[in-house]
Amino acid sequence: MSHSDGDTAQHGLLGAWASAGLSHAPPLQWLTHPCAGAGGDCKHCLLGTTMFQRGRSEFVKVGRKETFWGTSHQGGYSHDAVVYALQKCGIRHIDTAKRYGCESLLQKAIKESDVKREDLWITTKLWHSDYGYENTKQACLESCKRLGVQYLDLYLVHWPDAQVPGKSNREVRAETWRAMEDLYEKGICRSIGVSNFLIGHLEQLKEDCKITPHVNQAEYHPFQRPQELVDYCRSRNIVFEGYCPLAKGEALTHPNIIQLAKKYGKTPAQICIRWSIQNGIVTIPKSTKVERIRENCEVFDFSLGEEDLEFLNSLNVNKKLVHLTYPLWKG
């Protein structure tokens, strides 16, 4: 993890699930926070292997109220940072992945933190080397073992590109998603979703499978704001989660963002995170430094004005910093 960034998915509230007539809505635990009903925003929704602090209202509404703390395969891992985030910042959502190589390390940090399993929201991801029906189920169980848990709150298919010789990407994605559906129906995964999927991929899943992904996680920052994808996800009750909110650190040195930080008495990182939250995005910053973790959490005591929000929106240039092998990103 680094100060720069970290790597959940239905569009709205519990009522949105009901009004959409969805038979595979996430469990109530996914929809309500322990501090539901409290006034104002809750700071307990920022962590970053991706850890997510739970906010004051529905979890599905999380994109509008909260952020995560995320781990990744770049920037290292800090045991002390994870324990600090759990014990001192009240963060309760951990978002990680097999690819990041720290699932077993997280088990140790969670144990040391003394936070109860039922109070945590744990997300991990399936890497493409494990795609396919049987491989997916086995990989999920192995992730659970490394994390020291009996179930996952959210399991994501990490990439749309399958890279399986002799099979089309669509065929492998459909086969993999059927295994995800089985894991969900058996309760091993309480919610299932995808990461880095574009509209075309989601359309294919709709045709090939029965359960709509609960989440789509993709890159989202001032220079890469894929609003078409966000709108599509919301239209299908898929929660959109945004990783890389600081644009791998590039946003921290942008002169206009620095100017806004001075105006609000905040840091550039806090401006970017708050902008993402106010755009209704479940936001995932990450860091290995305790002071940065604390900083990333302190974004619920101010709001950006509408003019400043729109200005930051205007910075979008479809600048992808995390590149898919296939297809080319369309913002």
Short mmCIF file of C-alpha atoms in Angstrom, two decimals, residues 148-322:
data_model
loop_
_atom_site.label_atom_id
_atom_site.label_comp_id
_atom_site.label_asym_id
_atom_site.label_seq_id
_atom_site.Cartn_x
_atom_site.Cartn_y
_atom_site.Cartn_z
CA GLY A 148 -9.12 -17.43 8.47
CA VAL A 149 -12.85 -17.03 7.79
CA GLN A 150 -15.77 -19.33 7.06
CA TYR A 151 -17.41 -16.97 4.57
CA LEU A 152 -16.74 -13.85 2.51
CA ASP A 153 -18.96 -10.79 2.64
CA LEU A 154 -18.10 -9.99 -0.97
CA TYR A 155 -16.19 -11.95 -3.64
CA LEU A 156 -15.21 -10.24 -6.89
CA VAL A 157 -14.09 -11.54 -10.27
CA HIS A 158 -10.94 -9.44 -10.59
CA TRP A 159 -10.62 -8.95 -14.37
CA PRO A 160 -12.82 -9.48 -17.45
CA ASP A 161 -9.96 -10.93 -19.50
CA ALA A 162 -9.76 -14.69 -18.88
CA GLN A 163 -6.64 -15.62 -20.87
CA VAL A 164 -7.67 -19.29 -21.16
CA PRO A 165 -6.34 -20.99 -24.32
CA GLY A 166 -9.01 -22.50 -26.51
CA LYS A 167 -11.93 -20.66 -24.92
CA SER A 168 -13.40 -17.23 -25.51
CA ASN A 169 -13.30 -14.70 -22.70
CA ARG A 170 -17.10 -14.64 -22.67
CA GLU A 171 -17.29 -18.43 -22.29
CA VAL A 172 -14.86 -18.45 -19.39
CA ARG A 173 -16.54 -15.48 -17.68
CA ALA A 174 -19.93 -17.22 -17.87
CA GLU A 175 -18.51 -20.48 -16.52
CA THR A 176 -16.74 -18.62 -13.73
CA TRP A 177 -19.84 -16.59 -12.86
CA ARG A 178 -21.95 -19.77 -12.54
CA ALA A 179 -19.50 -20.91 -9.87
CA MET A 180 -19.83 -17.51 -8.19
CA GLU A 181 -23.61 -17.94 -8.19
CA ASP A 182 -23.23 -21.35 -6.54
CA LEU A 183 -20.92 -19.91 -3.88
CA TYR A 184 -23.48 -17.18 -3.23
CA GLU A 185 -26.41 -19.57 -3.00
CA LYS A 186 -24.49 -21.79 -0.58
CA GLY A 187 -23.73 -18.78 1.65
CA ILE A 188 -19.96 -19.04 1.30
CA CYS A 189 -20.07 -15.64 -0.41
CA ARG A 190 -22.74 -13.37 0.96
CA SER A 191 -22.43 -11.04 -2.02
CA ILE A 192 -20.72 -11.45 -5.40
CA GLY A 193 -19.49 -8.98 -7.94
CA VAL A 194 -16.93 -8.07 -10.57
CA SER A 195 -14.03 -5.69 -10.97
CA ASN A 196 -12.86 -3.74 -14.02
CA PHE A 197 -15.86 -4.89 -16.06
CA LEU A 198 -17.12 -2.66 -18.85
CA ILE A 199 -20.70 -2.32 -20.07
CA GLY A 200 -20.21 -4.98 -22.74
CA HIS A 201 -18.98 -7.50 -20.19
CA LEU A 202 -21.94 -6.80 -17.91
CA GLU A 203 -24.37 -7.11 -20.80
CA GLN A 204 -22.95 -10.51 -21.65
CA LEU A 205 -23.27 -11.68 -18.05
CA LYS A 206 -26.90 -10.57 -18.10
CA GLU A 207 -27.50 -12.82 -21.10
CA ASP A 208 -25.45 -15.77 -19.87
CA CYS A 209 -26.22 -15.94 -16.14
CA LYS A 210 -29.05 -15.48 -13.64
CA ILE A 211 -27.67 -13.34 -10.80
CA THR A 212 -26.78 -9.72 -11.46
CA PRO A 213 -23.42 -8.75 -9.92
CA HIS A 214 -23.95 -6.86 -6.70
CA VAL A 215 -20.83 -4.74 -7.27
CA ASN A 216 -18.57 -3.50 -10.04
CA GLN A 217 -15.24 -2.05 -8.91
CA ALA A 218 -13.29 0.13 -11.34
CA GLU A 219 -10.80 2.97 -11.52
CA TYR A 220 -12.30 6.35 -10.56
CA HIS A 221 -10.51 9.64 -9.96
CA PRO A 222 -10.70 13.24 -11.22
CA PHE A 223 -8.87 12.36 -14.45
CA GLN A 224 -10.78 9.13 -15.07
CA ARG A 225 -14.52 9.47 -14.40
CA PRO A 226 -16.33 6.74 -16.39
CA GLN A 227 -19.79 8.24 -15.96
CA GLU A 228 -21.36 6.10 -18.68
CA LEU A 229 -20.31 2.98 -16.78
CA VAL A 230 -21.45 4.44 -13.45
CA ASP A 231 -24.87 5.31 -14.89
CA TYR A 232 -25.22 1.87 -16.43
CA CYS A 233 -24.41 0.16 -13.12
CA ARG A 234 -26.90 2.31 -11.26
CA SER A 235 -29.59 1.56 -13.84
CA ARG A 236 -29.13 -2.14 -13.11
CA ASN A 237 -28.79 -1.81 -9.33
CA ILE A 238 -25.09 -2.65 -9.42
CA VAL A 239 -23.12 -0.72 -6.79
CA PHE A 240 -20.16 1.10 -8.32
CA GLU A 241 -16.96 1.09 -6.30
CA GLY A 242 -14.05 3.33 -7.28
CA TYR A 243 -10.41 2.53 -6.66
CA CYS A 244 -7.34 4.68 -7.32
CA PRO A 245 -9.08 7.89 -6.06
CA LEU A 246 -5.81 9.84 -5.94
CA ALA A 247 -4.80 8.86 -9.48
CA LYS A 248 -1.70 7.08 -8.21
CA GLY A 249 -0.60 10.31 -6.56
CA GLU A 250 -0.92 12.46 -9.69
CA ALA A 251 -3.92 14.32 -8.26
CA LEU A 252 -1.93 15.36 -5.19
CA THR A 253 0.25 17.72 -7.21
CA HIS A 254 -2.40 19.12 -9.55
CA PRO A 255 -2.37 22.92 -9.00
CA ASN A 256 -6.17 23.31 -9.04
CA ILE A 257 -6.65 20.51 -6.53
CA ILE A 258 -3.97 22.04 -4.32
CA GLN A 259 -5.82 25.37 -4.56
CA LEU A 260 -9.10 23.72 -3.48
CA ALA A 261 -7.31 22.04 -0.59
CA LYS A 262 -6.15 25.43 0.67
CA LYS A 263 -9.67 26.85 0.25
CA TYR A 264 -11.23 24.12 2.44
CA GLY A 265 -8.33 23.76 4.86
CA LYS A 266 -7.86 20.15 3.79
CA THR A 267 -5.24 18.12 1.94
CA PRO A 268 -5.37 17.31 -1.79
CA ALA A 269 -6.03 13.66 -0.90
CA GLN A 270 -9.03 14.64 1.23
CA ILE A 271 -10.40 16.82 -1.59
CA CYS A 272 -10.21 13.89 -4.04
CA ILE A 273 -11.78 11.41 -1.65
CA ARG A 274 -14.57 13.82 -0.71
CA TRP A 275 -15.22 14.56 -4.40
CA SER A 276 -15.58 10.86 -5.12
CA ILE A 277 -17.93 10.32 -2.17
CA GLN A 278 -20.12 13.28 -3.14
CA ASN A 279 -20.40 11.80 -6.63
CA GLY A 280 -21.99 8.76 -5.01
CA ILE A 281 -19.02 6.44 -5.39
CA VAL A 282 -17.93 3.81 -2.88
CA THR A 283 -14.38 5.08 -2.57
CA ILE A 284 -11.21 3.09 -1.79
CA PRO A 285 -8.05 4.93 -0.74
CA LYS A 286 -5.12 3.02 0.73
CA SER A 287 -1.94 3.69 2.64
CA THR A 288 0.74 1.98 4.72
CA LYS A 289 1.24 5.09 6.86
CA VAL A 290 -0.93 5.60 9.94
CA GLU A 291 -0.99 9.38 9.51
CA ARG A 292 -2.28 8.98 5.95
CA ILE A 293 -4.90 6.47 7.05
CA ARG A 294 -6.14 8.95 9.64
CA GLU A 295 -6.05 11.74 7.04
CA ASN A 296 -8.04 9.65 4.56
CA CYS A 297 -10.70 9.09 7.22
CA GLU A 298 -11.18 12.77 8.02
CA VAL A 299 -13.42 13.62 5.08
CA PHE A 300 -16.84 13.65 6.73
CA ASP A 301 -16.64 17.04 8.41
CA PHE A 302 -16.93 19.12 5.24
CA SER A 303 -18.60 19.15 1.84
CA LEU A 304 -17.46 20.54 -1.49
CA GLY A 305 -19.58 23.30 -2.96
CA GLU A 306 -21.50 22.51 -6.13
CA GLU A 307 -19.28 24.74 -8.23
CA ASP A 308 -16.11 23.07 -6.95
CA LEU A 309 -17.65 19.63 -7.44
CA GLU A 310 -18.45 20.42 -11.04
CA PHE A 311 -14.98 21.88 -11.58
CA LEU A 312 -13.38 18.64 -10.41
CA ASN A 313 -15.75 16.72 -12.68
CA SER A 314 -14.46 18.80 -15.58
CA LEU A 315 -10.91 17.53 -15.04
CA ASN A 316 -11.88 14.16 -16.53
CA VAL A 317 -9.77 13.30 -19.57
CA ASN A 318 -10.42 9.53 -19.56
CA LYS A 319 -6.91 8.96 -18.28
CA LYS A 320 -6.67 5.30 -17.39
CA LEU A 321 -3.82 4.44 -15.03
CA VAL A 322 -4.68 0.75 -14.67
#
